[in-house]
Coordinates of C-alpha atoms in Angstrom, one line a residue:
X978 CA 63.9 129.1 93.1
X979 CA 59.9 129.4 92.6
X980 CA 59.6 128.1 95.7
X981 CA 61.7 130.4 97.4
X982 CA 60.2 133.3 95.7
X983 CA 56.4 132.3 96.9
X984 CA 57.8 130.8 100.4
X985 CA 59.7 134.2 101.4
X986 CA 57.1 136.5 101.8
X987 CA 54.6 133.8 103.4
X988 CA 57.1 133.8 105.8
X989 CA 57.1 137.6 106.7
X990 CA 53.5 136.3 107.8
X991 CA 55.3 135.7 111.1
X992 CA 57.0 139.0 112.2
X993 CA 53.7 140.9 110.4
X994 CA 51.6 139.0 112.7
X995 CA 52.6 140.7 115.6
X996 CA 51.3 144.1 114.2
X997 CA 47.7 143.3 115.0
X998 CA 46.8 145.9 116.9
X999 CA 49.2 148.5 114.9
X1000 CA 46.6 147.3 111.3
X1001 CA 43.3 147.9 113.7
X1002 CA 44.9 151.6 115.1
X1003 CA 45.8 152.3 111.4
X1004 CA 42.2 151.7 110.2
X1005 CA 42.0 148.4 109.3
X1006 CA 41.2 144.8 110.3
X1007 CA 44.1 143.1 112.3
X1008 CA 43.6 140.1 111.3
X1009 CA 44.6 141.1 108.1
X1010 CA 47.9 141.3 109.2
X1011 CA 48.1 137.0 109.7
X1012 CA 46.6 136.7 105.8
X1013 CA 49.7 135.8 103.9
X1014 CA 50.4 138.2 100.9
X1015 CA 47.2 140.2 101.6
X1016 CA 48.8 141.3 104.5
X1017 CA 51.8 142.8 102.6
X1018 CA 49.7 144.5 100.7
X1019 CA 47.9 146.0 103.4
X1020 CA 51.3 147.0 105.2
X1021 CA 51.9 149.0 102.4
X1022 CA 48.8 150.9 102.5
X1023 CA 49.8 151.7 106.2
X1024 CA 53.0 153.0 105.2
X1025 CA 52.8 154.6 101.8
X1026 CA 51.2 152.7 99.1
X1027 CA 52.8 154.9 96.5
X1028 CA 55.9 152.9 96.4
X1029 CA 54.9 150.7 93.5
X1030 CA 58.8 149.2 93.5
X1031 CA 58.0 147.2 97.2
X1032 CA 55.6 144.7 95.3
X1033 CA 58.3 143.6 93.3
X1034 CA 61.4 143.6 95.0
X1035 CA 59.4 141.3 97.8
X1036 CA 59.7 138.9 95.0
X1037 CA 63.3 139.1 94.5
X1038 CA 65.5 136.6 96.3
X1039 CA 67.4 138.4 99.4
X1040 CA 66.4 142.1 98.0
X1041 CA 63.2 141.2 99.4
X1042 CA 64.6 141.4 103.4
X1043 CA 65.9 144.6 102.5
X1044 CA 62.0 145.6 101.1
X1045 CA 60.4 144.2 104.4
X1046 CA 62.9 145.8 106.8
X1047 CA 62.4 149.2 105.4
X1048 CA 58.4 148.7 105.5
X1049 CA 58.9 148.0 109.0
X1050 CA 61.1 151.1 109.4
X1051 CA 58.4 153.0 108.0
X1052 CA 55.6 151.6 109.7
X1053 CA 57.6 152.4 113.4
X1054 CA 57.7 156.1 112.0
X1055 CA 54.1 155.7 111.1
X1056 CA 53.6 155.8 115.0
X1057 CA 56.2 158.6 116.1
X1058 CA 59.5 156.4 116.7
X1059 CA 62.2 157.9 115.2
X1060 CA 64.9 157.5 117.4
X1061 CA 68.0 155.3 116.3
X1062 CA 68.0 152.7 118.5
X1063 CA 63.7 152.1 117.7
X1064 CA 64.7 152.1 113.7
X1065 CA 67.2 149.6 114.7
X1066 CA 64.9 147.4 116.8
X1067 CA 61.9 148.1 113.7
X1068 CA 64.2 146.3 111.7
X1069 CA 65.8 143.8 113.4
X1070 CA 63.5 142.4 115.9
X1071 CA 59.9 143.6 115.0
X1072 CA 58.4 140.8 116.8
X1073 CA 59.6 141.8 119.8
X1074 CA 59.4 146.1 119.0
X1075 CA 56.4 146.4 117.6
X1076 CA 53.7 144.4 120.5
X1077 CA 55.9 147.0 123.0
X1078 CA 54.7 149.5 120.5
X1079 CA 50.9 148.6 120.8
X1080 CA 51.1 147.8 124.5
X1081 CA 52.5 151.9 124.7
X1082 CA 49.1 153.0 123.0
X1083 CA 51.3 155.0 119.6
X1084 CA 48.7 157.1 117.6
X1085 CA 48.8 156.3 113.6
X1086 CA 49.7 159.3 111.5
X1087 CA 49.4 158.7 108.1
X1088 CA 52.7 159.0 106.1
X1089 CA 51.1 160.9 102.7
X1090 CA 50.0 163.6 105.2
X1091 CA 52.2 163.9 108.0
X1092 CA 55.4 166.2 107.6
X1093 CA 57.8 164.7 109.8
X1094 CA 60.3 166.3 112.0
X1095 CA 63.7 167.3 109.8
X1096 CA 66.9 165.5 111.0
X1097 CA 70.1 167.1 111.9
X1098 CA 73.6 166.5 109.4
X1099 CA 74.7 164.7 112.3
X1100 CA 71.3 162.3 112.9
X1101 CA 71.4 161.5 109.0
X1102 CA 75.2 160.2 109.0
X1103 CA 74.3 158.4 112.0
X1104 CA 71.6 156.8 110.1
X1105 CA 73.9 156.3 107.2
X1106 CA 75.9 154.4 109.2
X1107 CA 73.1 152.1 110.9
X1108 CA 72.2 150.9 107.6
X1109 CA 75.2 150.1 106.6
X1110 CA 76.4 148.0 109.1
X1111 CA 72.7 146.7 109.0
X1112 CA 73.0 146.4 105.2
X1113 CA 76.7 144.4 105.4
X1114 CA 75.9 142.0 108.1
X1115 CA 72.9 140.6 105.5
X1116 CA 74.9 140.6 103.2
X1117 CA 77.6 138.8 104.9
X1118 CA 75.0 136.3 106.3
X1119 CA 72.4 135.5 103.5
X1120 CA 74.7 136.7 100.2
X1121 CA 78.8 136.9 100.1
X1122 CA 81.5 136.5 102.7
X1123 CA 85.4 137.4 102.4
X1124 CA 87.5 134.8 103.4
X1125 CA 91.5 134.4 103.3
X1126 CA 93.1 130.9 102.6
X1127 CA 95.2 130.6 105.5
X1128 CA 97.2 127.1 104.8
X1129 CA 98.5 125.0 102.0
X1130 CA 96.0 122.1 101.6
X1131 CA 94.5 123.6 98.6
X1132 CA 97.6 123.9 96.7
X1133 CA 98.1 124.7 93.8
X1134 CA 93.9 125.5 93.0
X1135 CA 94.1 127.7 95.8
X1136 CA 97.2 129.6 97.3
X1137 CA 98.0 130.8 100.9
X1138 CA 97.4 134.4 100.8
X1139 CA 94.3 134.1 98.4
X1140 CA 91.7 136.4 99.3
X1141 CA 88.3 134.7 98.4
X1142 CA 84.8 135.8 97.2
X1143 CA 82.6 133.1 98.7
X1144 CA 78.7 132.8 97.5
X1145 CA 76.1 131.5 100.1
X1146 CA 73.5 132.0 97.1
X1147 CA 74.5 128.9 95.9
X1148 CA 73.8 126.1 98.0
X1149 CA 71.7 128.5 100.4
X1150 CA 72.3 130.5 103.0
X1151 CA 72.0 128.5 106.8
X1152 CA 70.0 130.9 109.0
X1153 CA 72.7 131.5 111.8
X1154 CA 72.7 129.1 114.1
X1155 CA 74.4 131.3 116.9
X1156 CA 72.1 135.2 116.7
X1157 CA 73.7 136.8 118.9
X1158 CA 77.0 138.0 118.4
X1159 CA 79.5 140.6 117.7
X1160 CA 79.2 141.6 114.2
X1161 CA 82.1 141.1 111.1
X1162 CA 83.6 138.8 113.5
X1163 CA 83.9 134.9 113.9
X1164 CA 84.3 133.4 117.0
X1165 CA 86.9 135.4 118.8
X1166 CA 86.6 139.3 119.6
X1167 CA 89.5 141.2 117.6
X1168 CA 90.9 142.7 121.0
X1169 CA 91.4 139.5 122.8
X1170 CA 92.4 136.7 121.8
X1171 CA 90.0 134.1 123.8
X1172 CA 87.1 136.3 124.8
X1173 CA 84.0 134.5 122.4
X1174 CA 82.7 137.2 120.0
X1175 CA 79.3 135.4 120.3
X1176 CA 76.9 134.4 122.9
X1177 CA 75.9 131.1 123.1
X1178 CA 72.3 131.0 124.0
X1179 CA 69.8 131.0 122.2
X1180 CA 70.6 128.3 120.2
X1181 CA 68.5 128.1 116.7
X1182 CA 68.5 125.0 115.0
X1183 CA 70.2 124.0 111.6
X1184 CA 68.1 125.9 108.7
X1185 CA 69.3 126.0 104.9
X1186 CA 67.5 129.0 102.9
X1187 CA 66.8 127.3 99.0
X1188 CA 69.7 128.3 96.8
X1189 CA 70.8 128.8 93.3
X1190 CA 72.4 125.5 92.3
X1191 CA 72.9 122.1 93.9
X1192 CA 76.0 121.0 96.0
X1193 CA 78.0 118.8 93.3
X1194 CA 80.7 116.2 93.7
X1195 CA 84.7 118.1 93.3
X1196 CA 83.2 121.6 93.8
X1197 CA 85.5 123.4 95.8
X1198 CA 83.6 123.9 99.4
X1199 CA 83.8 126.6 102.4
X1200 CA 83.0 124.7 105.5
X1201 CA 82.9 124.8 109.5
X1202 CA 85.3 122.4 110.9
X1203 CA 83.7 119.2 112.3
X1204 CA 86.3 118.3 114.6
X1205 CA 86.7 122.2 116.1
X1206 CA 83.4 121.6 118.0
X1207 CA 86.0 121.6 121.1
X1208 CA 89.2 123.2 121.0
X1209 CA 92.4 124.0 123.3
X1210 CA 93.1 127.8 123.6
X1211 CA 96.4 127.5 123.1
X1212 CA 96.5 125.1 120.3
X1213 CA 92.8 126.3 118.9
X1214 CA 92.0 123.8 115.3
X1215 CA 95.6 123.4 114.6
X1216 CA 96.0 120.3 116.7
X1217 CA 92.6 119.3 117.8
X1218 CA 91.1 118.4 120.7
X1219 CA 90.9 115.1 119.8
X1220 CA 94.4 114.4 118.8
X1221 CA 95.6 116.0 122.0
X1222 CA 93.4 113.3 124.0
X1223 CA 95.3 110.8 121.9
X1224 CA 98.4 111.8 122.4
X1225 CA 98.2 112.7 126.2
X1226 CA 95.0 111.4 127.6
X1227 CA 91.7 113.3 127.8
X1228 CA 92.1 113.7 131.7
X1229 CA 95.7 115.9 131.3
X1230 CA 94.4 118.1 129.0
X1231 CA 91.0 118.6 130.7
X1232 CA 93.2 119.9 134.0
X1233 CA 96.8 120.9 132.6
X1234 CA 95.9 124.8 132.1
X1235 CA 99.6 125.4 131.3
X1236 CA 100.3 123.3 128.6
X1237 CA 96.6 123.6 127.0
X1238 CA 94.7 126.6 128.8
X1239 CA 91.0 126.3 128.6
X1240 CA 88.8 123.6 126.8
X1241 CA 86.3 125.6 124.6
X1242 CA 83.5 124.6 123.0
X1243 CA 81.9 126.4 120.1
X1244 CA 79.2 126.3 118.0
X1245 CA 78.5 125.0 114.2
X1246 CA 78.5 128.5 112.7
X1247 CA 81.4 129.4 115.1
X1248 CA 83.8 126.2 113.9
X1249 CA 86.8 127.6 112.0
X1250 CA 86.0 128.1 108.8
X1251 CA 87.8 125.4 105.9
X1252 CA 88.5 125.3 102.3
X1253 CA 88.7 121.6 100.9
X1254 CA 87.4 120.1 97.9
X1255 CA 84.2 118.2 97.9
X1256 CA 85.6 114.2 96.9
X1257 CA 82.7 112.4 97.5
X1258 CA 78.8 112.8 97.7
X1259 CA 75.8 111.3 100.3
X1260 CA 75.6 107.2 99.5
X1261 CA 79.1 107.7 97.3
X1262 CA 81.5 104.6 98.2
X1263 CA 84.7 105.7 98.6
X1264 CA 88.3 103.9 98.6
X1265 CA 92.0 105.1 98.0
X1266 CA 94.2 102.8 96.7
X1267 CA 98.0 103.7 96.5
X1268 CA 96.8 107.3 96.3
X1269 CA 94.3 106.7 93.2
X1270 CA 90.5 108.0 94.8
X1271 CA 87.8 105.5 93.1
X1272 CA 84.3 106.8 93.7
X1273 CA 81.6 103.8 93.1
X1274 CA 84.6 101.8 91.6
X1275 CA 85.6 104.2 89.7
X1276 CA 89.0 106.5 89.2
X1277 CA 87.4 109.9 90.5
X1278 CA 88.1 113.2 89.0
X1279 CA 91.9 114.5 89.1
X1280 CA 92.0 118.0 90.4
X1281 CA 94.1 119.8 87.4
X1282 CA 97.1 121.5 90.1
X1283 CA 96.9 118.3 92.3
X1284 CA 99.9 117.5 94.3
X1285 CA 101.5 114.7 95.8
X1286 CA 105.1 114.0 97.7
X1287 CA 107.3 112.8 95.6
X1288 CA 111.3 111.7 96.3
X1289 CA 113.7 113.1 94.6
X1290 CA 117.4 111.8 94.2
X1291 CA 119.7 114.2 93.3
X1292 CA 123.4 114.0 92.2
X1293 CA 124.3 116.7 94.5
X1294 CA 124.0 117.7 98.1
X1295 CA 121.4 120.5 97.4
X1296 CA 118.8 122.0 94.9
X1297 CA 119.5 126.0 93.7
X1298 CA 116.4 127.6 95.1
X1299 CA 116.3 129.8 91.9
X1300 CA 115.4 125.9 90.4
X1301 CA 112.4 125.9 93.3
X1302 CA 111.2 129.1 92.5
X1303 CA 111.4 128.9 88.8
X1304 CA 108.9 125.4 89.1
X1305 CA 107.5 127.0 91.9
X1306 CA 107.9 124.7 94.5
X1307 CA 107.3 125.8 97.8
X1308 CA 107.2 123.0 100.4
X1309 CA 110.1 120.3 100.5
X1310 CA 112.3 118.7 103.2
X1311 CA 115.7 116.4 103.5
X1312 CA 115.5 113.4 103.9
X1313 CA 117.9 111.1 106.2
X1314 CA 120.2 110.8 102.9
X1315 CA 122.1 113.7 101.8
X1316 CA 120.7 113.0 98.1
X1317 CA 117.2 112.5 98.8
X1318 CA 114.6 114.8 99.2
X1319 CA 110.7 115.1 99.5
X1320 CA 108.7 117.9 97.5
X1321 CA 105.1 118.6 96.8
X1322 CA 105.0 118.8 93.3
X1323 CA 102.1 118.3 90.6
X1324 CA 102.5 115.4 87.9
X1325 CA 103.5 118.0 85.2
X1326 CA 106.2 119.5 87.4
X1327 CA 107.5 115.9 88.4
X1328 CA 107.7 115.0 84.7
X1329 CA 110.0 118.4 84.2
X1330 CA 111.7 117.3 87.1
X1331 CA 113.0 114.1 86.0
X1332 CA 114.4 115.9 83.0
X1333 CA 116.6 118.2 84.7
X1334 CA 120.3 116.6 84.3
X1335 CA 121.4 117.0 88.4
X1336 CA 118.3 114.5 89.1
X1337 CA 118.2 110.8 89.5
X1338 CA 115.0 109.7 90.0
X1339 CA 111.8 110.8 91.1
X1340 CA 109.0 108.8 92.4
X1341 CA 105.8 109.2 93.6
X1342 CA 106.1 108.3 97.8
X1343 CA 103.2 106.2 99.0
X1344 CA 102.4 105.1 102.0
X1345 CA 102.0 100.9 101.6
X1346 CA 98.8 99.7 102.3
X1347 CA 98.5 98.3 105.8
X1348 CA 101.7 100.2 107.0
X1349 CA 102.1 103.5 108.5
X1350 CA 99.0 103.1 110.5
X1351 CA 98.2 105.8 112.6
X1352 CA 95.3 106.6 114.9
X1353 CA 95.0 109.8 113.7
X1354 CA 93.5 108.1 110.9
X1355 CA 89.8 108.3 110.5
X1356 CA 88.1 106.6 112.2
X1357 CA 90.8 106.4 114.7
X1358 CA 90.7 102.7 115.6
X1359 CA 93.4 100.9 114.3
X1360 CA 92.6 97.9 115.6
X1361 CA 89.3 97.1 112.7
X1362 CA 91.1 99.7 110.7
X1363 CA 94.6 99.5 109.2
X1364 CA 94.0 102.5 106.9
X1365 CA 96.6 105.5 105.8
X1366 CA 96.4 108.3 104.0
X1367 CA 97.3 106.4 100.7
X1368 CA 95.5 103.4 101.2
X1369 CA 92.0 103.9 102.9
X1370 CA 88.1 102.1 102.8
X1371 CA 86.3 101.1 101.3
X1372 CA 83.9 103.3 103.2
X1373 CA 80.3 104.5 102.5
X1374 CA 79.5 108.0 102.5
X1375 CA 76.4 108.4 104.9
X1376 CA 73.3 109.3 103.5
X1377 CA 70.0 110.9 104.7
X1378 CA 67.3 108.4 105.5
X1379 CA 69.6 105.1 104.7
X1380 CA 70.0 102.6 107.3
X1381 CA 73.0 100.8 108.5
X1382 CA 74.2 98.1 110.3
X1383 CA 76.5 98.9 113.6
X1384 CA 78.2 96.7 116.0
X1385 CA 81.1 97.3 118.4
X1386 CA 83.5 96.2 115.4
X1387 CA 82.2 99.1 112.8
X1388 CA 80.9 101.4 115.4
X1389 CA 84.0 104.2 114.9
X1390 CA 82.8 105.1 111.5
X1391 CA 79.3 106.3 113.0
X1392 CA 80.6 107.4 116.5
X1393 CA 80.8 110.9 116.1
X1394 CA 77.9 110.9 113.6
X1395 CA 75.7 109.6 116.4
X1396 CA 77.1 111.3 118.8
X1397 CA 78.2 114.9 118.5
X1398 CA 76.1 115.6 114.3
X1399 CA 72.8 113.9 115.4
X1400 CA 73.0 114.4 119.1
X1401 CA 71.8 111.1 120.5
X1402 CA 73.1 109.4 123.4
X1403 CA 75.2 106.6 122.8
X1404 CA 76.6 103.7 124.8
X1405 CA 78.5 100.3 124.5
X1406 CA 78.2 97.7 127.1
X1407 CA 78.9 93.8 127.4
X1408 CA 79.1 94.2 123.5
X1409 CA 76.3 96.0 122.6
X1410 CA 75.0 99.1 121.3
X1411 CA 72.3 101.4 123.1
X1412 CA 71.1 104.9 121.7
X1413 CA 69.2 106.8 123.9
X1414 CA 68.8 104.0 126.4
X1415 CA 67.7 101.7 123.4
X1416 CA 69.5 98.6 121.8
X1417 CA 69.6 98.7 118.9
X1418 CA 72.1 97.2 115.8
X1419 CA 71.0 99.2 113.1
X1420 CA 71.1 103.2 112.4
X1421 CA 69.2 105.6 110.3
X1422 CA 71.1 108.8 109.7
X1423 CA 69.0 112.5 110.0
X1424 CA 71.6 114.2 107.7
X1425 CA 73.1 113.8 104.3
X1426 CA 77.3 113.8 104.6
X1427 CA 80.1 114.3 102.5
X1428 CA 83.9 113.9 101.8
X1429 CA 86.5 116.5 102.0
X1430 CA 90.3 116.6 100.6
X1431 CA 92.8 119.0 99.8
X1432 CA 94.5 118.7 96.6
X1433 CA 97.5 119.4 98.1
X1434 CA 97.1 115.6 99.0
X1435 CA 100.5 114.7 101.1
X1436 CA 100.0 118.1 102.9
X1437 CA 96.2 118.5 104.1
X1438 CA 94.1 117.2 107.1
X1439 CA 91.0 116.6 105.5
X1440 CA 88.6 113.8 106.0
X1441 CA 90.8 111.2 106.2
X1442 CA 91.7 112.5 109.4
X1443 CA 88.3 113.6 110.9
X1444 CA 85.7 112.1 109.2
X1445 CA 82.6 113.1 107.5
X1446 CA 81.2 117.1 107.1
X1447 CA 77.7 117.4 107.8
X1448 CA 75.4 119.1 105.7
X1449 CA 74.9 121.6 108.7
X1450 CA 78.7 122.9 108.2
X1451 CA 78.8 124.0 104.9
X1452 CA 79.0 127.3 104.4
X1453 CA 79.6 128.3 100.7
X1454 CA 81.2 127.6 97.6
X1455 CA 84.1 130.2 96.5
X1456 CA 83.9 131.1 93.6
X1457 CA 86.1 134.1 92.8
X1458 CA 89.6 135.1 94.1
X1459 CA 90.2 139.0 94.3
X1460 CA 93.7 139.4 95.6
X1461 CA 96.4 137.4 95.9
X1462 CA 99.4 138.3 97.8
X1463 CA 102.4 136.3 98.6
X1464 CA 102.9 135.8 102.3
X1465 CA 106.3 135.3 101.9
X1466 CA 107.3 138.3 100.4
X1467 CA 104.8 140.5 100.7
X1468 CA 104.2 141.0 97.1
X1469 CA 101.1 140.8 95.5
X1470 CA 100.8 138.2 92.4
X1471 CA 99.4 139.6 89.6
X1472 CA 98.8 136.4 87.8
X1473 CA 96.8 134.7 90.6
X1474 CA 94.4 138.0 91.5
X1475 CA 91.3 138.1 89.6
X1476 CA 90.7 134.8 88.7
X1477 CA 87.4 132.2 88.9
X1478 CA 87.8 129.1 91.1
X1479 CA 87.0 126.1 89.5

């Protein structure tokens, strides 16, 4: 945190810079305004050194890019702009305003004696208004953002219908990749729903502002989805693109409009945004055995409201719903035999479960280890790796820096690392491996890596299904949920609003 408090205003070095000729019309040196911290000071005097408060708000973390965009609004009136769309530009992009500004040949008027011209009612709401869309978008960038859990994988930590408080603070704030776009939007414009909400040039690469607290193994993580790099239009991040290709062949759903519409490609900060728990860490080895996570050998942490399917024989044909409701049990199916049935429950509910005198059995339903193989397994080969969701790795969790060994039979753990996270170019031929024209049988990775999973285990695509989230796509940690509402009634629950995550 000392560093970000002396690194910050260094940095406004940079946008100051281009108000040379604005210090030397203003009376004083313009070099001054490339002298870190001196050329704060200096600013100040410019605009009205009798705000004492500047000095120590620009040492405040995030409070002080409120300070310097208002010295900047300042120093543009300072020279006679006091038209809306100059304030705007003043604050957002003084390295491009303020050199037009000098090129124009603006005469200084000191602030302490110039009485500048009265606005209307209708010019101060107006400004009202800039600043607070101005004001929420940092906000929303640097500080908080609102997010809604939309699916079940976090059940029962984290219901559908929760409406999240997530902190950027923590881990820091990524400077956006993707500037310019519509604001309190994601990647889609609320009228339609394909047009992008963003445009995708320029492109500013991956930058993490220094944060509060470090990212820590079974925090609960808001992140960009690494596999919604390319989506279908009609299917968007609910099936990905990737699946599809598996399913029906990359070249059918490159052309087949009608059944897939457009391929789109977005983005980090434009991926759909996910909720999972954060399982294991950079250089963590990581292996499931009959569901059971071991991290470095070891049983890893349970989630407290962690859920698994479990099979339940009953005496009956069916369950009383008032029974689901009352043990609150909200995803279940048949099974081929009337008696048996499959429910998401927590060990504590299975336990009460067993008890009740129209049940059987129940057991825990795992998949067998080497069965039930599925390429949408991570890393999608099948043939080196007969992994399920219950029975999966060992596999080490890539880490910054560390060097691995690759070879045709290993290479689908790294692929997409290589490929799409570290953007080299990657080819396999007569048995070999060649990055960026290179061969080579070893790897260093650029970026640490972790390991997602729901704790809603038998009902989340996590990163046994896609792999690895870089550290490039992680957005926040949630931390506090202010409203919950039901979605299938409507109602809102009382006993789930207002409460910490953990």
């Amino acid at each position: 945190m000392l560093a970000f408090i002396l690194l910050v205003p260094a940095l406004f070095t940079i946008p100051i810079a281009f108000c040379w000729k604005l210090f030397e019309r203003a009376g004083y040196k313009g070099f001054y305004s490339i002298i870190p911290y001196y050329n704060l000071y200096i600013l100040s005097k410019i605009v009205d050194d009798t705000k004492w408060w500047w000095y120590l708000l620009l040492i405040i973390p995030y409070l002080n890019f409120f300070t310097i965009m208002l010295m900047f609004i300042d120093l543009a009136k300072s020279f006679g702009r006091f038209k809306i769309w100059e304030i705007v530009c003043a604050a957002v992009v003084p390295f491009i305003f303020f050199p037009i500004v000098s090129i124009q040949g603006s005469t200084y008027s000191d602030p302490r004696v110039t009485e500048y011209p009265k606005k209307s009612t209708v010019r101060d709401w107006l400004d009202s208004i800039v600043w607070a869309i101005v004001a929420a978008l940092i906000i929303r960038t640097f500080m908080i953002e609102m997010y809604t859990i939309p699916s079940s994988s976090m059940e029962k930590s984290l219901l559908v219908g929760d409406y999240l408080v997530v902190s950027k603070l923590g881990y820091g704030p990524r400077i956006p990749n993707t500037p310019l776009s519509f604001p309190f939007v994601h990647h889609t414009l609320p009228w339609s729903k394909t047009a992008k909400s963003y445009i995708e040039k320029p492109q500013l690469p991956y930058k993490r502002l220094p944060g509060t607290t470090e990212i820590k193994r079974n925090d609960p993580i808001v992140f960009n989805f690494p596999a919604g790099d390319t989506v279908s239009e009609v299917f968007q991040s609910n099936v990905t693109f990737y699946q599809l290709c598996r399913y029906f062949g990359r070249d059918k759903v490159m052309s087949d409009k009608q059944q897939f519409g457009d391929i789109i490609t977005r983005p980090v900060d434009k991926r759909e945004n996910y909720v999972k728990r954060l399982i294991a860490m950079p250089g963590d080895t990581l292996q499931i055995i009959d569901g059971v996570v071991y991290i470095n050998g070891e049983i890893g942490e349970q989630p407290e409201e962690m859920q698994h399917n479990y099979i339940v024989k009953i005496t009956s044909n069916g369950i009383n719903p008032k029974i689901l409701e009352k043990y609150n049990i909200t995803e279940g199916y048949r099974t081929a035999h009337a008696d048996e049935l499959i429910f998401n429950m927590t060990a504590d509910i299975a336990e009460e479960f067993r008890k009740l005198p129209f049940v059987k059995s129940v057991e825990r339903r795992i998949a067998k280890a080497g069965t039930e193989v599925s390429e949408d397994i991570f890393p999608n080969d099948t043939t080196h790796f007969k992994w399920n969701a219950d029975n999966f790795g060992p596999i080490v969790i890539p880490q910054e820096g560390v060097t691995v060994k690759i070879n045709p039979e290993n290479i689908a753990l790294y692929d997409r690392v290589i490929r799409a996270y570290e953007l080299n170019d990657m080819k396999i031929k007569d048995g070999k491996i060649y990055i960026n024209g290179e061969e080579t049988d070893e790897y260093t990775f650029k970026m640490d890596y972790y390991w997602m999973m729901g704790d809603n285990r038998h009902n989340s695509q996590d990163s046994r299904f896609w792999g690895y989230v870089p550290i490039d796509h992680i957005v926040g940690k949630p931390v506090f949920v202010w409203l919950s509402i039901d979605k299938n009634t409507g109602k809102i629950r009382f006993n789930k609003t207002f409460r910490f995550v953990d």
